[in-house]
Amino acid sequence: MTHEEYRKASAVSVEEAQRTLFNEYFNYVYTIVFSRLRSCAGREDIEECVGDVFADVYMHYDSSRCSDGDISGFIGTVARRKAIDVYKRGIESISIDGEEALSVEAPDDTADTVEKKELRSSLIQCIEHLGEPDSTIIMQKYFFMRSSREISELVSLTPEAVRTRAGRALKKLRDKLTAMNISL
């Protein structure tokens, strides 16, 4: 959705414009929030953060100050910032509750669990460093099992371009992981 399309839809019905915006960008926002919070937040917290992102977009988006173009940049920025805020709150609460966590006995497979979590964290970090739209394409394709056609609608590219970018992004990702001595 472009700024102009949103402006026109808002002139007719603000609620309908917001509903359309939500339906069109929900997967995009959920992917961003999920990739940032998956290691420290539960499903309810992630969904609440997604809702907060759209609330912020509805309250702070000013279509009169925007040029013609895609609105996804603004939405992506709000999603990343909101997810970072939730992440920081989660880390603070972990450090406050840390004393209680020390008294809990660790299960036998703790080392394996920690290693997997670190590997996942490194993988997500490498994916995020690919930049947009490559990180979104990889997340949607390999974590959410979406087709190239579905992803193309999210990132405003053709399905062929999505497949090409996915192949190139996978090669970059493989190179980054190899440089970090990580093999999958």
mmCIF file of C-alpha atoms in Angstrom, residues 3 21 35 37 39-40 75-76 81 83 87-89 94 101 122-123 153 164 166-167 169 171 174 182:
data_model
loop_
_atom_site.group_PDB
_atom_site.id
_atom_site.type_symbol
_atom_site.label_atom_id
_atom_site.label_comp_id
_atom_site.label_asym_id
_atom_site.label_seq_id
_atom_site.Cartn_x
_atom_site.Cartn_y
_atom_site.Cartn_z
ATOM 1 C CA HIS A 3 0.965 6.620 1.064
ATOM 2 C CA LEU A 21 -3.419 -1.781 6.352
ATOM 3 C CA SER A 35 12.515 -12.563 14.766
ATOM 4 C CA LEU A 37 11.517 -11.600 20.387
ATOM 5 C CA SER A 39 14.306 -15.979 22.236
ATOM 6 C CA CYS A 40 12.903 -13.993 25.144
ATOM 7 C CA ILE A 75 5.681 0.230 9.449
ATOM 8 C CA GLY A 76 8.916 -1.791 9.520
ATOM 9 C CA ARG A 81 11.611 -0.190 17.524
ATOM 10 C CA ALA A 83 10.196 -5.115 19.384
ATOM 11 C CA TYR A 87 13.137 -7.072 24.281
ATOM 12 C CA LYS A 88 14.809 -4.578 26.636
ATOM 13 C CA ARG A 89 11.937 -4.876 29.126
ATOM 14 C CA ILE A 94 15.250 -11.489 33.669
ATOM 15 C CA ALA A 101 16.502 -18.547 38.670
ATOM 16 C CA SER A 122 23.557 -16.436 15.585
ATOM 17 C CA LEU A 123 21.482 -17.590 12.634
ATOM 18 C CA GLU A 153 2.967 -9.946 -2.128
ATOM 19 C CA THR A 164 16.438 -15.185 -7.192
ATOM 20 C CA ALA A 166 16.373 -16.102 -1.855
ATOM 21 C CA GLY A 167 19.108 -18.020 -3.660
ATOM 22 C CA ALA A 169 20.646 -14.487 0.215
ATOM 23 C CA LYS A 171 24.658 -18.008 -0.469
ATOM 24 C CA ARG A 174 26.182 -19.652 4.080
ATOM 25 C CA ILE A 182 29.184 -22.586 11.999
#
